[in-house]
XYZ file of C-alpha atoms in Angstrom:
656
model
C -54.683 -16.540 13.069
C -51.557 -14.419 13.253
C -50.693 -15.149 9.664
C -54.122 -13.860 8.627
C -53.789 -10.597 10.551
C -50.652 -9.367 8.783
C -52.635 -7.633 6.043
C -55.844 -5.714 5.762
C -57.729 -8.242 3.664
C -60.700 -5.964 3.212
C -58.511 -3.420 1.490
C -57.009 -6.195 -0.588
C -60.375 -7.488 -1.810
C -62.365 -4.254 -1.990
C -64.533 -2.193 0.335
C -67.041 -4.907 0.909
C -64.476 -7.466 1.928
C -64.847 -11.110 0.969
C -68.076 -12.008 -0.740
C -69.864 -14.799 1.143
C -73.549 -15.526 0.782
C -75.831 -15.013 3.770
C -76.535 -18.613 4.500
C -72.878 -19.536 4.558
C -72.158 -16.570 6.771
C -74.912 -17.377 9.251
C -74.032 -21.045 9.412
C -70.255 -21.059 9.409
C -68.559 -17.824 10.452
C -66.580 -18.372 13.630
C -64.034 -16.013 15.145
C -61.177 -17.599 17.044
C -59.759 -15.984 20.154
C -56.694 -14.959 18.267
C -58.865 -13.043 15.802
C -61.083 -11.398 18.420
C -60.696 -7.665 19.195
C -58.036 -6.952 21.824
C -59.679 -5.512 24.934
C -58.270 -2.484 26.745
C -57.520 -4.642 29.761
C -54.671 -6.396 27.933
C -51.414 -5.562 29.733
C -48.454 -3.774 28.180
C -46.357 -6.928 28.712
C -48.718 -8.970 26.593
C -48.659 -6.325 23.901
C -44.838 -6.246 23.966
C -44.723 -10.036 23.784
C -47.023 -9.947 20.776
C -44.767 -7.349 19.114
C -41.681 -9.514 19.686
C -43.458 -12.499 18.131
C -44.516 -10.387 15.175
C -41.004 -9.022 14.719
C -39.621 -12.555 14.476
C -42.314 -13.514 11.967
C -41.747 -10.353 9.916
C -38.040 -11.126 9.534
C -38.912 -14.561 8.137
C -41.700 -13.232 5.930
C -39.640 -10.430 4.427
C -36.772 -12.757 3.607
C -39.120 -15.297 2.038
C -40.829 -12.549 0.066
C -37.506 -11.476 -1.405
C -36.542 -15.025 -2.315
C -40.005 -15.716 -3.680
C -39.518 -12.834 -6.115
C -36.101 -14.144 -7.194
C -35.319 -17.792 -6.433
C -31.607 -17.320 -7.197
C -31.326 -15.351 -3.942
C -31.703 -18.576 -1.958
C -28.118 -19.515 -2.784
C -26.752 -16.402 -1.067
C -26.936 -18.190 2.287
C -24.340 -20.699 1.107
C -21.794 -17.948 0.372
C -20.388 -16.445 3.583
C -20.441 -12.660 3.814
C -16.901 -11.662 4.741
C -15.631 -8.458 6.295
C -14.395 -6.930 3.053
C -13.119 -3.831 4.854
C -10.171 -5.953 5.975
C -9.224 -6.890 2.389
C -6.470 -5.146 0.424
C -7.283 -3.564 -2.944
C -5.720 -6.526 -4.769
C -7.686 -9.027 -2.692
C -10.952 -7.133 -3.317
C -10.420 -7.223 -7.084
C -9.674 -10.963 -6.950
C -12.800 -11.568 -4.859
C -14.934 -9.515 -7.266
C -13.593 -11.475 -10.238
C -14.545 -14.742 -8.515
C -18.056 -13.474 -7.709
C -18.963 -12.209 -11.191
C -18.047 -15.570 -12.712
C -20.777 -17.364 -10.729
C -23.870 -18.438 -12.671
C -26.499 -17.099 -10.278
C -25.327 -13.502 -10.139
C -28.123 -12.291 -7.848
C -27.046 -14.702 -5.126
C -23.901 -12.571 -4.665
C -25.285 -9.085 -5.352
C -25.025 -8.088 -1.678
C -21.481 -9.452 -1.520
C -20.515 -7.495 -4.631
C -21.982 -4.262 -3.297
C -20.028 -4.699 -0.047
C -16.867 -5.340 -2.077
C -17.557 -2.190 -4.102
C -18.071 -0.121 -0.963
C -14.831 -1.394 0.612
C -12.845 -0.890 -2.613
C -14.044 2.674 -3.197
C -13.320 3.659 0.407
C -9.698 2.609 0.069
C -9.355 3.870 -3.504
C -10.679 7.361 -2.754
C -8.468 7.530 0.330
C -5.443 6.620 -1.800
C -6.509 9.150 -4.430
C -6.712 11.925 -1.844
C -3.233 11.096 -0.564
C -1.745 11.129 -4.079
C -3.438 14.435 -4.836
C -2.079 16.016 -1.660
C 1.414 14.782 -2.542
C 1.047 16.206 -6.051
C -0.111 19.605 -4.818
C 2.715 19.710 -2.298
C 5.378 19.038 -4.928
C 3.714 20.958 -7.805
C 2.551 24.384 -6.612
C 2.082 25.487 -10.237
C -1.737 25.741 -10.686
C -1.418 25.157 -14.426
C -0.470 21.509 -13.862
C -3.476 19.201 -13.523
C -3.454 16.270 -11.135
C -3.666 12.866 -12.753
C -3.348 9.459 -11.138
C -4.072 6.112 -12.751
C -4.372 2.911 -10.753
C -4.414 -0.192 -13.005
C -6.383 -2.042 -10.306
C -9.234 0.466 -10.666
C -9.542 -0.380 -14.367
C -9.742 -4.084 -13.507
C -12.310 -3.410 -10.797
C -14.489 -1.368 -13.181
C -14.219 -4.097 -15.808
C -15.467 -6.814 -13.434
C -18.147 -4.593 -11.887
C -19.502 -3.744 -15.353
C -19.805 -7.463 -16.047
C -21.891 -7.755 -12.876
C -24.102 -4.826 -13.896
C -24.731 -6.311 -17.322
C -25.632 -9.692 -15.837
C -27.814 -8.068 -13.175
C -29.669 -5.880 -15.671
C -30.301 -8.823 -17.990
C -31.600 -10.829 -15.027
C -33.888 -7.977 -13.884
C -35.247 -7.483 -17.374
C -36.187 -11.129 -17.628
C -37.555 -11.202 -14.078
C -39.725 -8.100 -14.400
C -41.355 -9.452 -17.525
C -42.617 -12.503 -15.622
C -43.425 -10.937 -12.238
C -46.262 -8.793 -13.486
C -48.016 -11.553 -15.418
C -47.553 -13.991 -12.508
C -49.139 -11.504 -10.107
C -52.131 -11.000 -12.379
C -52.499 -14.766 -12.715
C -52.437 -15.306 -8.932
C -54.937 -12.520 -8.302
C -57.233 -14.076 -10.903
C -56.920 -17.441 -9.116
C -57.924 -15.756 -5.833
C -60.963 -14.259 -7.543
C -61.947 -17.673 -8.907
C -61.428 -19.171 -5.453
C -63.836 -16.641 -3.974
C -66.443 -17.611 -6.543
C -66.264 -21.292 -5.528
C -68.301 -20.597 -2.404
C -71.656 -21.163 -4.120
C -74.137 -23.695 -2.597
C -75.967 -23.969 -5.914
C -73.116 -25.773 -7.669
C -72.409 -29.469 -7.579
C -69.941 -30.246 -4.802
C -67.922 -32.676 -6.914
C -67.532 -30.140 -9.695
C -66.615 -27.494 -7.151
C -64.011 -29.762 -5.564
C -62.551 -30.570 -8.971
C -62.361 -26.858 -9.786
C -60.760 -26.186 -6.393
C -58.020 -28.762 -7.018
C -57.379 -27.282 -10.434
C -57.009 -23.856 -8.839
C -54.534 -25.234 -6.260
C -52.467 -26.798 -9.012
C -52.507 -23.585 -11.044
C -51.488 -21.661 -7.910
C -48.571 -24.006 -7.268
C -47.212 -23.381 -10.773
C -48.060 -19.684 -11.061
C -44.449 -18.500 -10.563
C -42.783 -15.640 -8.665
C -44.471 -12.331 -7.845
C -43.115 -8.948 -6.626
C -41.871 -9.178 -3.041
C -43.962 -6.211 -1.896
C -47.104 -8.157 -2.891
C -45.989 -11.510 -1.505
C -47.433 -11.431 2.015
C -50.680 -9.790 0.979
C -51.375 -12.193 -1.886
C -50.502 -15.339 0.062
C -52.630 -14.345 3.061
C -55.529 -13.612 0.750
C -55.154 -16.981 -0.928
C -55.005 -18.857 2.401
C -57.969 -16.977 3.762
C -60.146 -18.122 0.880
C -58.765 -21.672 0.945
C -59.757 -21.933 4.611
C -63.160 -20.472 3.791
C -63.579 -23.115 1.143
C -62.950 -25.820 3.720
C -64.930 -24.184 6.506
C -67.974 -22.754 4.773
C -68.878 -25.275 2.096
C -70.593 -28.526 2.839
C -67.921 -30.727 1.267
C -67.342 -34.387 1.725
C -66.506 -34.320 5.417
C -64.408 -37.464 5.255
C -62.219 -36.177 2.416
C -61.838 -32.822 4.121
C -60.890 -34.387 7.442
C -58.322 -36.599 5.753
C -56.802 -33.547 4.124
C -56.821 -31.687 7.438
C -55.163 -34.661 9.140
C -52.502 -34.938 6.446
C -51.733 -31.213 6.674
C -51.603 -31.406 10.463
C -49.097 -34.265 10.329
C -46.882 -32.327 7.944
C -46.973 -29.253 10.163
C -46.299 -31.340 13.281
C -43.203 -32.794 11.564
C -42.042 -29.266 10.835
C -42.551 -28.313 14.482
C -40.609 -31.388 15.641
C -37.705 -30.451 13.381
C -37.812 -26.805 14.492
C -37.678 -27.956 18.136
C -34.376 -29.636 17.231
C -33.163 -26.483 15.514
C -33.723 -24.460 18.692
C -30.844 -26.393 20.282
C -28.598 -26.380 17.216
C -25.315 -24.501 17.774
C -25.227 -23.144 14.225
C -27.761 -20.336 14.639
C -27.513 -18.988 11.089
C -28.009 -22.451 9.589
C -30.993 -23.020 11.887
C -32.526 -19.717 10.864
C -32.147 -20.479 7.161
C -33.814 -23.875 7.628
C -36.592 -22.232 9.678
C -37.081 -19.777 6.821
C -37.598 -22.686 4.432
C -40.101 -24.266 6.819
C -42.129 -21.037 6.919
C -42.225 -20.995 3.148
C -43.345 -24.653 3.038
C -45.937 -24.004 5.790
C -47.400 -21.118 3.860
C -46.919 -22.119 0.240
C -47.113 -25.910 0.122
C -49.141 -27.224 3.054
C -52.877 -26.607 3.227
C -54.989 -25.673 6.263
C -55.794 -27.797 9.291
C -59.031 -28.074 11.236
C -60.118 -25.082 13.269
C -59.586 -26.839 16.553
C -55.874 -27.235 15.789
C -55.325 -24.177 13.650
C -54.422 -21.632 16.324
C -52.694 -24.114 18.605
C -50.284 -25.453 16.040
C -49.590 -21.992 14.615
C -48.837 -20.666 18.096
C -46.409 -23.556 18.662
C -44.646 -22.762 15.398
C -44.663 -19.055 16.192
C -43.188 -19.592 19.669
C -40.369 -21.769 18.305
C -39.737 -19.153 15.624
C -39.370 -16.546 18.356
C -36.832 -18.706 20.233
C -34.602 -19.112 17.178
C -35.038 -15.447 16.400
C -33.984 -14.596 19.969
C -30.863 -16.793 19.638
C -30.095 -15.010 16.379
C -30.451 -11.665 18.119
C -28.027 -12.832 20.827
C -25.578 -13.724 18.065
C -26.083 -10.287 16.543
C -25.486 -8.715 19.942
C -22.232 -10.628 20.177
C -21.281 -9.387 16.717
C -22.201 -5.868 17.746
C -19.958 -6.261 20.804
C -17.119 -7.290 18.473
C -17.872 -4.295 16.305
C -17.645 -2.092 19.403
C -14.240 -3.617 20.203
C -13.172 -2.967 16.611
C -14.278 0.623 17.058
C -12.040 1.021 20.116
C -9.110 -0.471 18.178
C -9.688 1.939 15.297
C -9.951 4.890 17.674
C -6.584 3.928 19.167
C -5.069 3.675 15.684
C -6.459 7.098 14.776
C -5.010 8.632 17.951
C -1.574 7.201 17.078
C -1.757 8.700 13.577
C -2.832 12.033 15.076
C 0.203 11.918 17.396
C 2.532 11.215 14.459
C 0.970 14.223 12.735
C 2.453 16.498 15.413
C 5.808 14.749 16.018
C 8.454 16.974 14.438
C 11.362 15.356 12.571
C 14.124 17.078 10.643
C 15.497 14.692 8.046
C 14.330 12.700 5.059
C 15.423 9.418 6.652
C 13.389 10.179 9.782
C 10.363 11.044 7.662
C 10.680 7.717 5.871
C 10.374 6.034 9.270
C 7.301 8.140 10.109
C 5.712 7.323 6.751
C 6.290 3.601 7.328
C 4.652 3.894 10.751
C 1.556 5.571 9.297
C 1.372 3.000 6.497
C 1.504 0.190 9.061
C -1.235 1.895 11.133
C -3.276 2.403 7.972
C -3.090 -1.344 7.230
C -4.035 -2.105 10.838
C -7.061 0.182 10.487
C -8.340 -1.680 7.441
C -7.640 -5.041 9.062
C -9.436 -4.141 12.318
C -12.854 -5.215 11.043
C -16.332 -3.710 10.982
C -17.567 -1.108 13.428
C -21.191 -0.315 14.346
C -22.948 0.974 11.230
C -24.193 4.132 12.983
C -20.597 5.345 13.566
C -18.973 3.869 10.462
C -18.975 7.079 8.405
C -17.890 9.189 11.376
C -14.982 6.800 12.136
C -13.921 6.756 8.505
C -14.039 10.560 8.304
C -11.928 10.892 11.478
C -9.382 8.434 10.080
C -9.135 10.319 6.781
C -8.703 13.615 8.623
C -5.884 12.169 10.762
C -4.065 10.827 7.695
C -4.665 14.079 5.795
C -3.230 16.136 8.677
C -0.170 13.877 8.832
C 0.371 14.275 5.092
C 0.022 18.053 5.357
C 2.580 18.088 8.180
C 4.927 15.897 6.129
C 4.452 17.987 2.988
C 5.341 21.184 4.840
C 8.755 19.644 5.579
C 9.328 18.681 1.967
C 8.252 22.123 0.795
C 11.074 23.548 2.883
C 13.691 21.209 1.413
C 12.335 21.607 -2.122
C 14.173 24.929 -2.407
C 17.431 23.190 -1.467
C 16.750 20.535 -4.074
C 16.208 23.189 -6.744
C 19.505 24.837 -5.740
C 21.188 21.448 -6.006
C 19.606 21.009 -9.415
C 21.115 24.282 -10.619
C 24.551 23.267 -9.298
C 24.418 19.887 -10.997
C 23.191 21.381 -14.255
C 26.232 23.711 -14.164
C 28.493 20.676 -13.724
C 26.738 18.932 -16.614
C 27.415 21.960 -18.823
C 31.065 22.037 -17.732
C 31.521 18.310 -18.381
C 29.967 18.653 -21.844
C 32.321 21.537 -22.651
C 35.360 19.412 -21.687
C 34.294 16.055 -23.092
C 36.016 16.675 -26.466
C 39.236 18.093 -24.970
C 42.533 16.477 -26.035
C 44.602 18.338 -23.454
C 44.483 15.325 -21.182
C 47.154 16.553 -18.777
C 45.157 19.598 -17.720
C 41.623 18.346 -18.376
C 41.792 15.028 -16.480
C 42.253 16.633 -13.018
C 39.396 19.026 -13.778
C 37.068 16.179 -14.801
C 37.971 14.268 -11.643
C 37.280 17.364 -9.580
C 33.895 17.783 -11.283
C 33.006 14.204 -10.330
C 33.984 14.840 -6.721
C 31.857 17.999 -6.630
C 28.895 16.050 -8.039
C 29.144 13.568 -5.152
C 29.086 16.382 -2.600
C 25.885 17.949 -3.958
C 22.672 16.719 -2.338
C 19.396 15.463 -3.807
C 17.571 17.112 -6.700
C 13.825 16.893 -7.523
C 13.049 13.307 -8.431
C 11.586 14.078 -11.841
C 14.932 15.558 -12.985
C 17.401 13.247 -11.231
C 17.538 10.449 -13.825
C 17.777 12.838 -16.772
C 20.649 15.009 -15.505
C 22.538 12.019 -14.125
C 22.440 10.378 -17.557
C 23.675 13.570 -19.231
C 26.508 13.952 -16.710
C 27.522 10.279 -16.858
C 27.506 10.260 -20.673
C 29.750 13.353 -20.841
C 32.238 11.935 -18.303
C 32.279 8.505 -19.935
C 32.842 10.091 -23.334
C 35.914 11.979 -22.060
C 37.448 9.088 -20.101
C 36.890 6.689 -23.002
C 38.953 9.078 -25.137
C 41.578 9.270 -22.383
C 41.757 5.487 -22.215
C 42.159 5.296 -25.968
C 44.912 7.930 -25.793
C 46.733 6.024 -23.061
C 46.602 2.888 -25.147
C 48.380 4.768 -27.921
C 50.969 6.146 -25.450
C 51.669 2.739 -24.015
C 53.865 1.797 -27.003
C 56.012 4.878 -26.417
C 56.288 4.116 -22.672
C 57.537 0.577 -23.357
C 60.160 1.997 -25.735
C 61.185 4.547 -23.070
C 61.627 1.717 -20.569
C 63.836 -0.232 -22.951
C 65.957 2.848 -23.609
C 66.316 3.622 -19.910
C 67.183 0.036 -19.132
C 70.000 0.108 -21.709
C 71.135 3.510 -20.512
C 71.558 2.250 -16.942
C 74.435 0.074 -18.118
C 76.121 3.143 -19.665
C 75.617 5.104 -16.468
C 77.073 2.351 -14.289
C 80.269 2.493 -16.388
C 80.522 6.276 -16.036
C 83.660 7.478 -14.189
C 84.269 10.896 -12.657
C 87.275 12.871 -14.012
C 88.008 14.610 -10.736
C 87.218 18.030 -12.135
C 84.231 19.229 -10.089
C 82.598 21.411 -12.755
C 83.190 18.913 -15.556
C 81.791 16.033 -13.522
C 78.783 18.062 -12.340
C 77.940 19.060 -15.923
C 78.290 15.432 -16.989
C 75.878 14.246 -14.261
C 73.375 16.955 -15.229
C 73.691 15.843 -18.861
C 72.913 12.243 -17.831
C 69.833 13.485 -15.963
C 68.585 15.408 -19.002
C 69.220 12.410 -21.257
C 67.277 10.209 -18.855
C 64.359 12.664 -18.844
C 64.436 12.765 -22.625
C 63.544 9.099 -22.880
C 60.075 9.950 -21.491
C 57.674 8.113 -19.171
C 57.752 4.391 -18.591
C 54.723 2.082 -17.933
C 53.387 2.428 -14.396
C 54.139 -1.196 -13.591
C 57.849 -0.653 -14.502
C 58.508 2.575 -12.637
C 60.954 0.726 -10.374
C 63.636 1.626 -12.918
C 63.492 5.216 -11.646
C 64.649 3.985 -8.253
C 67.669 2.275 -9.801
C 68.613 5.479 -11.612
C 68.316 7.514 -8.401
C 70.633 5.095 -6.534
C 73.349 5.545 -9.200
C 72.925 9.328 -8.943
C 73.213 9.209 -5.148
C 76.526 7.313 -5.468
C 77.861 9.841 -7.972
C 76.832 12.774 -5.754
C 78.673 11.188 -2.856
C 81.884 10.956 -4.948
C 81.441 14.478 -6.304
C 81.743 16.029 -2.811
C 78.894 18.501 -3.387
C 77.613 20.544 -0.487
C 74.832 18.854 1.385
C 72.311 21.429 0.243
C 73.317 21.277 -3.399
C 73.256 17.492 -3.412
C 69.858 17.395 -1.683
C 68.337 19.895 -4.099
C 69.583 18.015 -7.164
C 68.093 14.782 -5.860
C 64.828 16.574 -5.057
C 64.695 18.221 -8.486
C 65.091 14.845 -10.161
C 62.348 13.310 -8.005
C 59.922 16.160 -8.646
C 60.577 15.972 -12.370
C 59.573 12.297 -12.289
C 56.333 13.074 -10.443
C 55.599 15.937 -12.792
C 56.111 13.764 -15.840
C 53.665 11.180 -14.454
C 50.882 13.830 -14.140
C 50.236 12.555 -10.637
C 48.896 15.752 -9.089
C 47.852 13.914 -5.946
C 51.437 12.914 -5.131
C 52.690 16.415 -5.893
C 50.080 17.862 -3.527
C 51.038 15.344 -0.842
C 54.709 16.284 -1.288
C 53.866 19.947 -0.861
C 51.903 19.246 2.338
C 54.772 17.132 3.689
C 57.349 19.900 3.074
C 55.130 22.541 4.693
C 54.812 20.378 7.795
C 58.589 19.834 7.890
C 59.161 23.601 7.668
C 56.776 24.093 10.588
C 58.506 21.376 12.627
C 62.011 22.829 12.010
C 60.841 26.351 12.844
C 59.344 25.081 16.114
C 62.566 23.257 16.898
C 64.650 26.389 16.261
C 62.296 28.423 18.442
C 62.639 25.908 21.265
C 66.436 25.833 21.025
C 66.631 29.638 21.080
C 64.448 29.657 24.187
C 66.856 27.181 25.808
C 69.850 29.477 25.079
C 67.984 32.374 26.682
C 67.436 30.253 29.767
C 71.122 29.318 30.129
C 72.443 32.885 29.576
C 70.213 34.211 32.360
C 71.493 31.818 35.045
C 74.173 32.683 37.670
C 76.437 29.905 36.372
C 76.254 30.948 32.711
C 80.043 30.752 32.296
C 80.075 27.107 33.400
C 77.358 26.323 30.820
C 79.250 27.703 27.792
C 79.839 24.213 26.370
C 76.100 23.435 26.414
C 75.226 26.794 24.863
C 77.786 26.219 22.136
C 76.230 22.827 21.346
C 72.772 24.361 21.183
C 73.960 27.080 18.852
C 75.426 24.419 16.539
C 72.053 22.645 16.488
C 70.322 25.919 15.685
C 72.688 26.481 12.758
C 72.066 22.948 11.467
C 68.297 23.422 11.733
C 68.439 26.775 9.991
C 70.429 25.226 7.164
C 67.854 22.446 6.960
C 65.086 25.051 7.031
C 66.601 26.801 4.028
C 66.689 23.509 2.115
C 62.993 22.794 2.883
C 62.025 26.315 1.887
C 63.908 25.983 -1.415
C 62.103 22.695 -2.053
C 58.721 24.334 -1.381
C 59.638 27.211 -3.667
C 60.624 24.793 -6.405
C 57.279 22.949 -6.055
C 55.293 26.188 -6.204
C 57.221 27.336 -9.284
C 56.364 23.981 -10.869
C 52.677 24.665 -10.333
C 52.956 28.054 -12.072
C 54.625 26.671 -15.183
């Protein structure tokens, strides 16, 4: 029988093989065709067919041997093995936590090891990236790289629980395996001794049944001994039936019962051949092989080879369907490999695509991160190229990071320069934060804030610290300014009330007719008005009312246009100066400079026009036009002098 040929039974039982007395040997030894020596004339095809059958049987036997050693492994078939390479780090930790909480820890040991492999691949890849980033931003060799991922601590915690459970299980298992093996070998030895014609058959049969019962309850044995020990046991059980002169009727009934059980198994396996769920069929077939070998006794010699060959042929068919399924899976793995190669090529391309700004690099980094996630989600590749594919992926990502880091090394110098500039502004703000000269300090503090906005990024590890220092210094100063303005507000309200009352006095003012006396009186009113001080910003309309009264008085006073204009301007500038509104003063200066430029251009154009008319043949007829142009030039020059005096007055104000 095929199941008897899997082991060298002579080696198992000693040099002399199985001990059988001469009479039993002469009377009963028969060699079936399946056990006969294979002649040289057997074709290669037959030998290949035999190898394929044996391969299918070996797969079943090895799996049963493993589960025979540890019965908890049987439950592993009910837990699907997922492609953990497609899981994120968080998902892997959650899956590990779920697995280690199961009672039969060995049923998920393969799942846990796959989870561990997938987690460490991603974790080490992440660690390499963080280290490269650290080295790129910290060229100082004295600084040591450190990176802590909280998920890794959780993973280690759950994996240690698995190890403790696994070790406790192994310790308990190993204690029993050795004694169970010794017990089964002792039963085999006793079984060999049963073949003794001198003993009473009934006593022998009783002893045989006791041995079968002891064998059934003997427990698990090491998987590497499983096939050898079971074949040995079956060999001697069949010898007991074949070589001893037992009660033929009882033996035949037992043979018939065993045959019926094996025929039922074959009928069920014939159904499994057509079952669409190949993995489920294979697991059920595996159970049937265990029952066939471990629970059902032998059948008569005439049926022994036939029924085994039927079972073996059906086993091969299911095995072949399983191989087709594996081939399909391997085809999927090959497709996954092509997808991953394409992803790697895209990352390699991004590793050579030059960009020149931080915002563009952020886009590139997002692209690589998306490709990285696609790589992990692409699924398994053929095992023989898995390490090579992973190494190529890591190299592509590493090259991209190196390319990216070279850019940031170049801008790091600029960031350090920016840091120095901002630190200088921090020092300046701290020096001014206690100043009480609000009129001169406030514009400087505002200018410092504007300069801060214009300075670019600084190294990230310093940005929060220096920003807090700068903000605290500025806030400290402006809080003091606000407090000071609150104190001044009372004085401004009083100034408004005084100015409001003074307007009535001014409206009643009458000119005497003496130019100098009236001019001095108006100037005195202006000085009195200034002496009242600033008014609240929301009530500055009162200044407009005062200026209207002045304009009316200037009109009555018959001042020259220039003198009148300059007095009005002086009053207006004094108001702006008192309000400390440097922005409006600057705008006024810019406006006057533009007016000067416009008037000068106008004068230049008019002078060019005069030159044109004086050079014509009819110059005498054009005297009236020339005269008009010259008047305009004089007016513009007078206006120009006024604008220049205004500019001079503004500049003198800035020097005070």
